[in-house]
Structures are given as C-alpha cells and as structure tokens.
Amino acid sequence: MASSRELPIEPHKTFDTILVLDFGSQYSHLITRRLRELNVYSEMLPCTQKLSELSWKPKGIILSGGPYSVYWDDAPHVDPAAFELGVPILGICYGLQEIAWHFAKNVLAGEKREYGHAYLKVERHTGKAAHVDALFAGLEDDMEVWMSHGDKLSNLPSDFTTIATTTNAPFAGMAHETKPLYGIQFHPEVTHTPKGVQLLKNFAVDICKAKTDWTMGKFVDQEIARIRALVGEKGQVIGAVSGGVDSTVAAALMKEAIGDRFHAVLVDNGVLRMNEAEQVKETLTKHLGIQLTVVDASERFLGLLKGVTDDPEKKRKIIGNTFIHVFQEEAKKIQAAAAGSPKAGEIEWLLQGTLYPDVIESISFKGPSATIKTHHNVGGLLEGMHLKVIEPLRELFKDEVRELGTKLGLAEELVWRHPFPGPGIAIRILGEVTAEQVRIARHADYIFIEEIRAAGLYRKISQAFAALLPVKAVGVMGDKRVHSQVIALRAVETSDFMTADWYPFDGAFLKKVSRRIVNEVDGVCRVVYDITSKPPGTIEME
Ligand SMILES: Nc1ncnc2c1ncn2[C@@H]1O[C@H](COP(=O)(O)OP(=O)(O)OP(=O)(O)O)[C@@H](O)[C@H]1O
Ligand SMILES: O=c1[nH]c(=O)c2[nH+]cn([C@@H]3O[C@H](COP(=O)(O)O)[C@@H](O)[C@H]3O)c2[nH]1
Ligand SMILES: NC(=O)CC[C@H](N)C(=O)O
Ligand SMILES: [Mg+2]
C-alpha cells in the first residue's frame, strides 16, 4: 500500500482513460464495465459534457446509444469539439447516427425497426488506410450481433466507408477514410453480441492505444493516498456503516488510510435483521479492527413510525431524516470526546458507500427517472451537517466492490451478503410498524434465510427476505381456529437490481420453509410466495 502523502489523484489522470458519453441507453454503463474487464480504465459522463471543461484528455471517446432520434429538435448532441480533439471516436447505435448527423444530417426513421439478433457481414478494404479495417481486425466476416434501433442512415457521409452491413442496415458499420472515426449500428457491449468484447478491445487497445493497466490493486493504492491527502494529518472522518458490503469495504479502506481517526457508526433503527447489530459489531471490531459505535436508536425510530399506516413514502422519509439527526448528534459526541488530543482535529468528513451506478443515475441526460420510491440515501445526510463527503467507491460497480472486498481480506460471507436497505424491515411490513410486527417479520425472515443457506442457494439468489402482510387469514392449528397474519416470501435473481426475476424454488424447499414459519413464528398462519418480476414489481414491497 502507498504510504507517502501525495496530492489527490484522480484515476483518469493516471490511467489511460476511454471516455463514454452517455446518451441515455439502457446499456451505457455496460460499455464502461466491458472496458474495465479488459483492464482499460473507463469513465462515463453525460453526453452534454463540454470537453473544454475536462481537466484531462481521454485516449478515445465512445458515444453510447440512446432513446432519442438525432433529427428531433430537442435531441441531445455531442460537443462538436470532440471531433477536434484528435482522439479516436466510436459511435454505437445513436452514437453512429450522431456522427452521421454531425457530418451530413443524413438520418431518418427507417421503415423497419430492428430489435434483437442480426447477422452482420464485415467488409474489408485492401488498398485503403489500415485503420479502416482495424475495428473488425481478427473477427470473422460473419458476426452475430444485437440491434435495437428504428432510425437509419439514408446514405454515408462523404469521406466515410462502409465496414459492415446487415440485410436491414446497409450502413451497419462505417469508418472515416482518413481519421479514426467509427460508427456501428449494433451494440457490442451486450452479451448477445458474442464477439462484442473483442471489438471494444480493438477500439480501445489497438486503435486508441490505451494501456491495459487498470487493476483493483493499483486503484486501492491510489485511493488510500487520495484519502490521506484529502483528510490531512489530523482530520477525522465519521462513517455510516451498516454491515452491508458497500459500507464495510469503504470502512476497510478508510481504516487502512487513516487508522483510528476513522469512526464507524451503525445506527440500530429497530428494523435491522435478527441479531444484526451484534453481528456487525463483532465482524467489524474483531475481524477488521475498526472501532464501531452502535447507537441504539430503536425506540426513537419506532416511536416516530407509530401510527404511520397509509403512505410508505412517509416511513422512508421518517427513517431517512432520523438517520441524519442521529449522525449529527454522534459527530458532535465524537468530536467532544477527542477534543484536546494532539492527534485529532475536527470531524470534517463523512464517509459514504456510494457506488458508480448511483453516480451514473444522477448524471443521465434528462436527470434521474421518475421517483418510484425515495431510496434512503446517505446523500440526505449532508443537509445541515456541513460535512464534506468522501466516497471511495464512487468509481466502482457492485461486483468490483465485491472483488475489492475479497482483495482486502473480508470474509466471503460478508462480501456476498444480500443487500439490505437502510429503512430495513420497516418497508417489508406493509402497514404500521410496531415492535410486535417487527418481531414477526424478523423471525420469519431469519428462518427463510437460514433455510436458503442450508439448501446452498444463498449465492445463487441475489436478494431474499420475508415480508409481513397487513391482512389476516383463517387457519386451523392444533384443532383450534386461528385468525392471524400472512407472510410473503420474496427471492430474486438479478445482476444489477434494476430488473429482476423471482427465484424458482422447488416445492419441497417452499414446503419446508412454510412449515417452519407457521410452526415457529407466533402470529402467522399462512405463507405465500411472491412471483412478481421487476418490472412491474419492485424488489422491496414498499
Ligand atoms: N443502520 C445503518 N447505520 C448506519 N449507516 C447505515 C445504516 N443503514 C444504511 N446505512 C448507510 O447507508 C448507505 C446505503 O445503504 P446501502 O444498503 O445501499 O449500502 P450498504 O448497506 O453499505 O450495502 P448493501 O447495499 O450491500 O446493503 C450505507 O452504505 C451506509 O453508509
Ligand atoms: O439503502 C437502501 N435504501 C433504500 O431506501 C432502499 N430501497 C430499496 N433499496 C434496495 O435497492 C434495490 C432495488 O430495490 P427496489 O426494486 O425495491 O427499488 C434492492 O436491493 C433494495 O433492497 C434500498 N437500499
Ligand atoms: N438504441 C439506440 O441507440 C437507438 C437510437 C435511435 N433512437 C433509433 O431508434 O435508431
Ligand atoms: Mg444496506
């Protein structure tokens, strides 16, 4: 690990970086992912980014796909300076159309839309400049590709050559005859284009000459040096730590960077999983050597949630706001306790476990999509706290964070923990949150997860939990009539938590879980399994 104090380093200033300009495609972030998998560092910025405002120069630029049509009056367009920067540019789908529009205003709505698989014919050009063929170098002449577009080029802009065709798209690939400018109508970043990664490698490594030196180890060294430089010799940092993988990995980095000037705080909001606070404390203190303060604010949270029955958003807001208050109070206490110590200065910084998808969502061209639910978000902690934010993971994706956690020596169990939302069990109790309702939901959840682990399914399932429905059903238990509540089990498989499908358990497994819950959890006489995908459902119930 780096030890000397250095100036803050941003990865794009030390690693060769491919800049992805996002026009709002569902797959834009995958371009960045694929490049990083090739050990080429890549960052994504909104398509409206002014290049003169960048403090660094990319090795190449990729224009993503997007839902707009380039010929619409309000369509987003790339800063024309991109074409003057002298670096290679690859346009994907909308990006191809954008390049064509820039040079020739020659895009129109096609008669046929193309969604799904297509066969691409690559055209080679002996006798032309070598770079024209470089994008498809080493690839077969016939390629399976994946398309998703309705617009098309009416003709090629002058000085461009066709480098690939499909039966529907005569200009499925084009290259400029003298400059390293390329456009492709298909999406190389999705797995449905099997050789797509090779094409991205051709662009980034062979055409842009980007070095393949992005590794997690180097990233960690840099991040630690950056944190040290930011915080200084005496600065103190308070961190919201939940025991989830994001905040634990962020905390481990912080500890490495500034030792005991980092103060981790877990708020017991009364709606954590069973034994969670104790378990997290044990893991962080014993195994990671991080001093963790558990603030038991459960009565305060439950008191505030009392009587909230109608609007789930109210629950989320109460919990989000109360988190802020508890943190403010805790920061004051820590600072007071350290006062007078020559080693410790003010608490100026707040650690957040923000990941790249959170950042990406907030930078898209038209802003984040409609609010479906207010995610409890540490961003809210900022209000009134006057703390500056440190987000060591803001360049990383969830699976990169898991890889980093493994590298930092975190236990597998911790690294692969299912995500657990800040508002916890409160958004899994559909109705008023009371201590009694928490007891029921928590116990049922514990049994469900225990059985999932015992069946060896924990890693296969992305997230699972038990929710408590605010309805009663009739049952017969021990020859007696009972009238009690219903537990709904939810388990999903997903790669990015944006879309998800329910997990197809076998009947024997569900029978066992149902029998255990009804027998062991007082107040439940029925168990149902939620078979709604996302969309239209969401993963959480509220
Ligand atoms: N009970 C809690 N006490 C302190 N901080 C919390 C608590 N719950 C959530 N947070 C803060 O909110 C952030 C966002 O929560 P989120 O659930 O997205 O991340 P995580 O808990 O670190 O990881 P995971 O997504 O795997 O659950 C956390 O990184 C943490 O900083
Ligand atoms: O920290 C969090 N605070 C929240 O308020 C919150 N709401 C949902 N989630 C998690 O986000 C993912 C997607 O959930 P939804 O499909 O319910 O929106 C799932 O992993 C959810 O558990 C949250 N995480
Ligand atoms: N996926 C895309 O980038 C689509 C681009 C454009 N909206 C079209 O339909 O052709
Ligand atoms: Mg969490």
XYZ file of C-alpha atoms and ligand atoms in Angstrom:
608
model
C 0.000 0.000 0.000
C 1.185 3.538 -0.679
C 2.402 5.292 2.408
C 3.683 8.705 1.446
C 1.347 11.691 1.311
C 0.583 12.650 -2.209
C -1.687 15.123 -3.844
C -5.202 13.860 -4.530
C -5.042 11.654 -7.588
C -7.955 11.033 -9.834
C -7.836 7.760 -11.771
C -8.365 9.415 -15.177
C -5.205 11.429 -14.589
C -3.015 8.359 -14.107
C -4.695 5.644 -16.149
C -5.252 5.909 -19.873
C -8.995 6.557 -19.927
C -11.688 5.908 -22.509
C -14.484 8.419 -22.067
C -18.001 7.120 -22.621
C -20.501 9.875 -23.353
C -23.928 8.717 -22.256
C -26.910 9.451 -24.465
C -29.216 7.550 -22.120
C -29.105 3.985 -23.435
C -30.009 1.219 -21.013
C -26.623 -0.322 -21.786
C -24.311 2.688 -21.480
C -22.815 1.547 -18.183
C -22.025 -1.839 -19.737
C -19.570 -0.178 -22.126
C -17.609 1.122 -19.141
C -17.837 -2.316 -17.498
C -16.572 -4.209 -20.506
C -13.589 -1.889 -20.905
C -12.644 -2.236 -17.256
C -12.896 -6.006 -17.621
C -10.236 -5.593 -20.305
C -8.151 -3.655 -17.731
C -8.712 -0.442 -19.642
C -9.915 2.333 -17.360
C -13.129 3.983 -18.492
C -15.419 6.659 -17.152
C -18.850 7.762 -18.216
C -20.072 11.345 -18.385
C -23.298 12.868 -19.683
C -23.471 13.391 -23.432
C -23.732 17.125 -22.822
C -20.235 17.270 -21.294
C -18.245 20.257 -22.605
C -14.835 18.929 -23.500
C -13.127 22.209 -22.695
C -14.271 21.724 -19.098
C -12.500 18.400 -18.729
C -9.265 18.636 -16.779
C -7.874 15.539 -18.520
C -7.636 14.200 -22.037
C -9.231 10.857 -22.879
C -7.396 8.356 -25.092
C -10.605 7.807 -27.008
C -14.317 8.580 -26.887
C -17.318 6.287 -27.203
C -20.733 7.764 -27.943
C -23.392 5.478 -26.463
C -26.822 4.537 -27.731
C -29.887 6.439 -26.609
C -33.665 6.620 -26.818
C -33.825 9.844 -28.859
C -33.708 10.359 -32.598
C -30.880 12.627 -33.727
C -33.229 14.582 -36.013
C -35.590 15.616 -33.187
C -35.469 19.301 -32.257
C -34.671 18.513 -28.639
C -32.266 15.626 -29.321
C -29.011 15.750 -27.362
C -25.824 16.316 -29.356
C -22.169 15.794 -28.610
C -19.926 18.807 -28.122
C -18.507 19.347 -31.665
C -15.105 19.869 -30.018
C -14.977 16.072 -29.644
C -14.218 15.846 -33.348
C -11.339 18.329 -32.993
C -9.673 16.574 -30.072
C -7.672 14.286 -32.362
C -8.596 11.112 -30.478
C -10.441 8.105 -31.936
C -14.233 8.093 -31.633
C -16.588 5.131 -31.767
C -20.333 5.743 -32.057
C -22.673 2.941 -31.002
C -26.256 2.955 -32.354
C -27.442 6.510 -31.534
C -23.719 7.284 -31.395
C -23.280 6.137 -35.013
C -26.289 8.216 -36.020
C -24.859 11.174 -34.112
C -21.588 11.001 -36.060
C -23.524 10.768 -39.316
C -25.719 13.710 -38.265
C -22.697 15.777 -37.353
C -21.153 15.301 -40.800
C -24.165 15.042 -43.092
C -27.592 15.403 -41.359
C -28.492 12.151 -43.085
C -30.526 10.157 -40.544
C -34.198 9.336 -40.841
C -36.805 6.974 -39.428
C -36.487 3.550 -41.062
C -39.470 1.641 -42.446
C -38.440 -1.371 -40.395
C -37.313 -1.343 -36.829
C -34.711 -3.898 -35.752
C -34.738 -5.347 -32.262
C -32.769 -8.432 -31.366
C -30.362 -10.711 -33.194
C -28.973 -9.900 -36.603
C -26.222 -11.262 -38.830
C -23.522 -8.839 -39.744
C -21.307 -9.048 -42.802
C -17.947 -7.390 -42.337
C -16.465 -5.590 -45.355
C -12.677 -5.462 -45.681
C -10.850 -2.836 -47.688
C -7.460 -3.709 -49.052
C -5.841 -0.653 -50.541
C -7.391 1.804 -48.092
C -5.769 3.219 -44.947
C -5.103 0.398 -42.472
C -7.192 1.960 -39.711
C -10.391 1.474 -41.735
C -10.250 -2.291 -41.110
C -8.889 -2.063 -37.578
C -12.248 -2.203 -35.760
C -13.096 -5.671 -37.065
C -9.485 -6.964 -37.114
C -9.252 -10.609 -36.075
C -13.035 -11.060 -36.197
C -14.848 -13.393 -38.588
C -16.506 -11.944 -41.677
C -19.913 -13.115 -40.404
C -20.824 -11.977 -36.926
C -23.831 -12.440 -34.714
C -24.822 -9.055 -33.316
C -27.616 -7.499 -31.314
C -29.561 -4.497 -32.577
C -32.095 -2.134 -31.064
C -32.944 0.729 -33.372
C -35.604 2.254 -35.584
C -33.675 5.039 -37.329
C -31.190 4.589 -40.113
C -28.651 6.422 -42.244
C -30.072 7.429 -45.609
C -26.588 7.440 -47.124
C -22.983 7.549 -45.993
C -21.479 10.916 -45.091
C -18.719 11.824 -47.552
C -15.238 10.531 -46.670
C -16.744 7.533 -44.855
C -16.615 3.894 -45.993
C -18.981 1.061 -45.133
C -17.262 -1.530 -42.967
C -20.244 -3.741 -42.129
C -23.782 -4.422 -43.339
C -26.867 -6.397 -42.347
C -29.810 -7.200 -44.577
C -31.753 -4.398 -42.911
C -28.964 -1.908 -42.316
C -26.732 -1.247 -45.315
C -24.607 1.038 -43.110
C -24.334 -1.151 -40.009
C -20.708 -0.085 -39.667
C -18.769 2.853 -41.081
C -15.285 4.296 -40.781
C -13.817 7.623 -41.849
C -11.289 7.194 -44.632
C -8.546 9.299 -43.065
C -9.461 9.829 -39.406
C -10.028 7.220 -36.651
C -13.805 7.758 -36.541
C -16.084 4.723 -36.441
C -19.774 4.042 -36.085
C -21.655 0.773 -35.574
C -25.407 0.272 -35.518
C -25.297 -2.765 -33.191
C -24.421 -2.995 -29.502
C -21.024 -4.641 -28.841
C -21.413 -4.150 -25.078
C -24.237 -6.673 -24.576
C -23.577 -10.384 -24.176
C -25.965 -11.082 -27.082
C -23.164 -9.812 -29.341
C -20.780 -12.695 -28.577
C -17.667 -11.112 -30.099
C -18.513 -7.603 -28.923
C -15.767 -7.508 -26.316
C -13.122 -8.239 -28.970
C -14.428 -5.294 -30.977
C -14.255 -2.986 -27.961
C -10.718 -4.226 -27.337
C -9.781 -3.487 -30.949
C -11.044 0.042 -30.448
C -9.619 0.777 -27.009
C -6.302 -1.058 -27.168
C -5.319 -1.166 -30.843
C -6.930 1.999 -32.174
C -6.814 4.289 -29.102
C -3.589 2.685 -27.791
C -4.937 2.687 -24.251
C -2.754 0.781 -21.790
C -4.325 -2.241 -20.122
C -3.067 -1.402 -16.656
C -6.250 -0.737 -14.679
C -6.237 -3.148 -11.744
C -8.006 -3.174 -8.426
C -4.681 -3.275 -6.548
C -3.479 -0.044 -8.138
C -6.852 1.517 -7.578
C -6.672 0.736 -3.859
C -3.185 2.242 -3.514
C -4.312 5.413 -5.217
C -7.497 5.713 -3.281
C -5.685 5.372 0.032
C -3.183 8.040 -0.981
C -6.044 10.268 -2.100
C -7.938 9.854 1.180
C -4.804 10.660 3.191
C -4.164 13.795 1.179
C -7.770 14.937 1.460
C -8.166 14.355 5.166
C -4.749 15.654 6.155
C -2.657 14.766 9.199
C -5.328 15.334 11.835
C -8.705 15.301 10.127
C -11.313 12.894 11.466
C -13.938 11.035 9.499
C -17.304 9.730 10.592
C -18.765 6.860 8.591
C -22.265 5.440 8.322
C -21.660 1.730 8.387
C -24.497 -0.758 8.026
C -22.661 -4.063 7.757
C -23.606 -4.156 4.069
C -20.794 -4.835 1.639
C -20.511 -1.270 0.302
C -20.062 0.496 3.597
C -17.877 -2.289 5.008
C -15.461 -2.137 2.079
C -15.428 1.668 2.279
C -14.737 1.431 6.022
C -11.895 -1.058 5.500
C -10.246 1.349 3.028
C -10.697 4.230 5.433
C -9.172 2.306 8.299
C -6.182 1.459 6.101
C -5.823 5.121 5.152
C -6.245 6.962 8.479
C -6.425 4.338 11.218
C -8.320 5.329 14.338
C -9.164 8.797 13.101
C -11.983 6.971 11.331
C -15.138 6.483 13.406
C -17.644 3.970 12.140
C -21.198 4.307 13.366
C -24.003 1.811 12.988
C -27.454 3.052 13.824
C -29.775 0.441 15.255
C -33.026 1.784 13.903
C -35.127 -1.006 15.400
C -35.760 -2.504 11.963
C -32.492 -4.336 11.376
C -32.396 -8.079 10.750
C -32.248 -10.506 13.662
C -29.031 -10.133 15.727
C -27.693 -7.778 13.064
C -26.191 -5.046 15.237
C -24.244 -7.545 17.376
C -23.033 -9.474 14.345
C -21.849 -6.388 12.520
C -20.093 -5.097 15.611
C -18.305 -8.392 16.023
C -17.260 -8.571 12.383
C -16.006 -5.024 12.161
C -14.315 -4.852 15.527
C -12.803 -8.307 15.809
C -12.041 -9.133 12.217
C -11.337 -5.737 10.714
C -10.080 -3.852 13.743
C -12.463 -0.975 13.069
C -13.870 0.764 16.119
C -17.612 0.638 15.584
C -20.077 2.525 17.722
C -23.560 1.048 17.710
C -26.107 3.714 18.506
C -29.287 2.123 19.780
C -31.962 4.448 18.491
C -34.569 1.741 18.037
C -37.131 3.229 20.396
C -36.764 6.626 18.826
C -37.339 5.226 15.324
C -40.247 3.013 16.363
C -41.801 5.914 18.268
C -41.714 8.070 15.157
C -43.098 5.287 12.962
C -46.061 4.772 15.258
C -49.395 5.346 13.581
C -47.949 5.616 10.051
C -50.205 3.283 8.124
C -51.093 4.897 4.846
C -48.147 6.121 2.815
C -44.947 4.039 2.574
C -43.041 7.152 1.494
C -43.735 8.629 4.932
C -41.914 5.709 6.553
C -38.940 6.199 4.277
C -38.769 9.903 4.997
C -39.045 9.472 8.759
C -36.242 6.917 8.730
C -34.036 8.964 6.379
C -34.420 12.128 8.443
C -33.900 10.419 11.759
C -30.667 8.882 10.452
C -29.473 12.452 9.801
C -30.286 13.617 13.312
C -28.614 10.636 14.930
C -25.481 11.221 12.856
C -25.288 14.884 13.693
C -25.523 14.085 17.366
C -22.942 11.338 17.123
C -20.460 13.518 15.222
C -20.680 16.108 17.995
C -20.083 13.481 20.676
C -17.065 12.007 18.909
C -15.562 15.411 18.368
C -16.098 16.380 22.004
C -14.503 13.118 23.171
C -11.423 13.716 21.023
C -11.074 17.388 21.979
C -7.685 18.175 23.430
C -5.997 15.175 21.849
C -2.995 16.421 19.875
C -3.592 13.722 17.288
C -7.154 14.543 16.385
C -8.697 17.514 14.627
C -12.237 18.325 13.610
C -14.719 15.896 12.074
C -14.870 17.462 8.672
C -15.641 14.434 6.582
C -18.415 11.959 6.109
C -17.743 8.569 4.527
C -20.357 7.341 2.057
C -20.602 3.951 0.376
C -21.839 5.470 -2.911
C -21.251 3.239 -5.938
C -20.868 4.085 -9.612
C -24.463 3.140 -10.550
C -25.694 5.767 -8.048
C -23.458 8.342 -9.689
C -24.499 7.307 -13.180
C -28.182 7.551 -12.334
C -27.764 11.119 -11.269
C -25.807 12.192 -14.358
C -28.063 10.938 -17.133
C -29.025 13.472 -19.796
C -32.539 14.196 -18.609
C -31.842 13.546 -14.957
C -32.974 10.546 -12.953
C -36.169 8.833 -13.999
C -39.494 9.318 -12.217
C -39.363 8.717 -8.483
C -40.773 5.278 -7.832
C -39.707 5.350 -4.214
C -37.392 7.551 -2.225
C -34.377 5.388 -1.601
C -32.921 6.044 1.777
C -29.790 7.719 0.666
C -26.782 8.901 2.576
C -26.770 11.936 0.287
C -29.555 13.205 2.516
C -27.185 13.094 5.460
C -25.475 16.130 4.071
C -28.265 18.554 4.807
C -27.375 20.677 7.749
C -24.318 18.612 8.568
C -21.754 20.770 6.803
C -19.628 17.693 6.379
C -17.664 17.077 3.243
C -18.210 13.751 1.595
C -15.666 11.043 0.868
C -16.878 8.371 -1.499
C -14.001 5.949 -2.115
C -16.144 3.574 -4.173
C -17.835 6.089 -6.434
C -15.984 4.767 -9.486
C -16.863 1.113 -8.863
C -19.674 -1.277 -9.704
C -21.135 -3.671 -7.117
C -19.217 -6.683 -8.371
C -15.997 -4.652 -8.427
C -16.687 -3.705 -4.798
C -17.094 -7.397 -4.027
C -13.777 -8.123 -5.762
C -12.158 -5.331 -3.783
C -13.634 -6.664 -0.535
C -12.116 -10.056 -1.293
C -8.745 -8.415 -2.018
C -8.900 -6.543 1.285
C -9.383 -9.875 3.022
C -13.035 -9.511 4.036
C -14.790 -12.791 4.825
C -16.662 -14.358 1.936
C -19.860 -14.258 3.931
C -19.599 -10.516 4.259
C -18.630 -9.873 0.666
C -21.554 -11.885 -0.688
C -24.175 -10.647 1.747
C -27.506 -9.856 0.143
C -28.113 -6.101 0.038
C -30.260 -4.800 2.870
C -31.957 -1.405 2.532
C -31.413 1.407 5.026
C -35.120 1.507 6.019
C -34.822 -2.236 6.657
C -37.749 -4.298 7.801
C -39.953 -1.192 8.009
C -40.506 -1.319 4.238
C -41.217 -5.048 4.457
C -44.044 -4.601 6.950
C -46.947 -3.429 4.842
C -48.819 -1.371 7.373
C -47.984 0.083 10.748
C -44.524 -0.734 12.054
C -44.767 -1.814 15.677
C -42.369 -3.784 17.845
C -44.711 -6.780 17.557
C -44.891 -6.599 13.752
C -41.086 -6.279 13.598
C -40.767 -9.373 15.783
C -42.916 -11.433 13.394
C -41.308 -10.218 10.162
C -37.792 -10.526 11.563
C -38.273 -14.065 12.842
C -39.830 -15.282 9.576
C -37.004 -13.626 7.634
C -34.425 -15.346 9.813
C -35.942 -18.781 9.134
C -36.204 -18.154 5.395
C -32.576 -17.044 5.081
C -31.392 -19.884 7.305
C -33.107 -22.395 5.012
C -31.758 -20.711 1.885
C -28.249 -21.049 3.280
C -28.829 -24.654 4.348
C -30.008 -25.501 0.831
C -26.827 -23.958 -0.633
C -28.844 -21.340 -2.522
C -27.638 -18.128 -0.869
C -25.131 -17.189 -3.574
C -27.498 -18.130 -6.408
C -30.156 -15.748 -5.147
C -29.380 -12.041 -5.334
C -31.696 -10.934 -2.562
C -34.278 -12.658 -0.383
C -36.462 -11.675 2.551
C -39.764 -12.252 4.284
C -42.409 -9.516 4.302
C -45.426 -9.249 6.566
C -48.821 -8.549 5.024
C -51.357 -6.473 6.963
C -54.142 -8.989 6.457
C -55.406 -11.893 8.475
C -56.486 -15.298 7.267
C -58.174 -18.181 8.969
C -56.292 -21.348 9.730
C -56.551 -24.410 11.900
C -53.711 -25.187 14.268
C -53.877 -27.916 16.893
C -57.574 -28.367 16.113
C -58.177 -24.741 17.023
C -59.355 -21.994 14.732
C -56.743 -19.282 14.338
C -57.085 -15.924 12.670
C -53.642 -14.499 12.047
C -51.298 -12.828 9.601
C -49.730 -13.810 6.301
C -46.006 -13.856 5.467
C -44.953 -13.209 1.866
C -41.571 -14.600 0.841
C -39.601 -12.802 -1.834
C -36.418 -14.044 -3.541
C -34.999 -12.628 -6.762
C -32.183 -13.158 -9.199
C -30.715 -10.057 -10.795
C -27.379 -8.743 -11.969
C -27.969 -5.033 -11.452
C -31.094 -4.765 -9.264
C -32.742 -2.659 -11.989
C -34.638 -5.643 -13.363
C -35.156 -8.901 -11.520
C -36.906 -12.226 -11.751
C -38.318 -14.357 -8.929
C -36.323 -17.406 -7.999
C -37.860 -20.771 -8.986
C -37.558 -22.727 -5.720
C -38.625 -26.327 -5.791
C -41.805 -27.331 -3.988
C -40.037 -29.308 -1.258
C -37.999 -26.257 -0.245
C -41.038 -23.992 -0.063
C -42.956 -26.634 1.904
C -40.197 -26.804 4.490
C -39.918 -23.026 4.888
C -43.678 -22.621 5.114
C -43.991 -25.368 7.731
C -41.210 -23.887 9.836
C -42.556 -20.332 9.711
C -46.097 -21.317 10.633
C -44.858 -23.572 13.438
C -42.194 -21.328 14.865
C -43.440 -17.782 14.407
C -46.314 -16.799 16.634
C -48.901 -14.731 14.833
C -48.563 -16.310 11.368
C -50.866 -18.940 9.916
C -50.097 -18.695 6.211
C -47.128 -18.255 3.920
C -47.277 -17.128 0.282
C -44.516 -16.765 -2.334
C -44.278 -13.570 -4.385
C -43.961 -14.438 -8.093
C -43.759 -10.906 -9.475
C -40.787 -9.885 -11.572
C -39.303 -6.360 -11.626
C -40.782 -4.625 -13.537
C -43.691 -4.455 -12.887
C -42.973 -5.134 -9.203
C -40.046 -3.650 -7.330
C -37.732 -5.781 -5.228
C -38.831 -4.321 -1.921
C -42.537 -4.282 -1.109
C -42.724 -0.562 -0.340
N -28.296 1.057 10.056
C -27.396 1.862 9.481
N -26.467 2.516 10.220
C -25.556 3.327 9.647
N -25.496 3.578 8.337
C -26.389 2.967 7.548
C -27.372 2.069 8.063
N -28.092 1.603 7.030
C -27.587 2.158 5.925
N -26.553 2.981 6.219
C -25.767 3.807 5.282
O -26.475 3.916 4.063
C -25.665 3.516 2.979
C -26.504 2.953 1.853
O -27.088 1.730 2.231
P -26.978 0.515 1.243
O -27.870 -0.553 1.808
O -27.208 0.989 -0.142
O -25.428 0.095 1.301
P -24.734 -0.948 2.241
O -25.643 -1.243 3.378
O -23.375 -0.470 2.594
O -24.544 -2.213 1.320
P -25.682 -3.178 0.757
O -26.191 -2.486 -0.492
O -24.932 -4.423 0.443
O -26.730 -3.342 1.804
C -24.670 2.535 3.576
O -23.502 2.448 2.760
C -24.414 3.189 4.916
O -23.463 4.234 4.719
O -30.068 1.505 1.070
C -31.188 1.422 0.546
N -32.104 2.327 0.892
C -33.382 2.302 0.438
O -34.185 3.157 0.797
C -33.699 1.279 -0.492
N -34.862 0.947 -1.126
C -34.567 -0.144 -1.884
N -33.289 -0.495 -1.729
C -32.581 -1.592 -2.381
O -32.441 -1.246 -3.750
C -32.607 -2.400 -4.583
C -33.755 -2.167 -5.555
O -34.936 -2.081 -4.794
P -36.368 -1.735 -5.396
O -36.580 -2.623 -6.568
O -37.336 -2.030 -4.273
O -36.333 -0.286 -5.760
C -32.851 -3.570 -3.621
O -31.605 -4.189 -3.378
C -33.380 -2.889 -2.384
O -33.147 -3.624 -1.194
C -32.718 0.375 -0.871
N -31.466 0.458 -0.372
N -30.508 2.089 -29.232
C -30.340 3.256 -29.813
O -29.329 3.938 -29.633
C -31.475 3.746 -30.658
C -31.148 5.006 -31.410
C -32.379 5.630 -32.096
N -33.311 6.080 -31.098
C -33.040 4.596 -33.010
O -34.130 4.156 -32.747
O -32.460 4.238 -34.000
Mg -27.529 -1.969 3.222
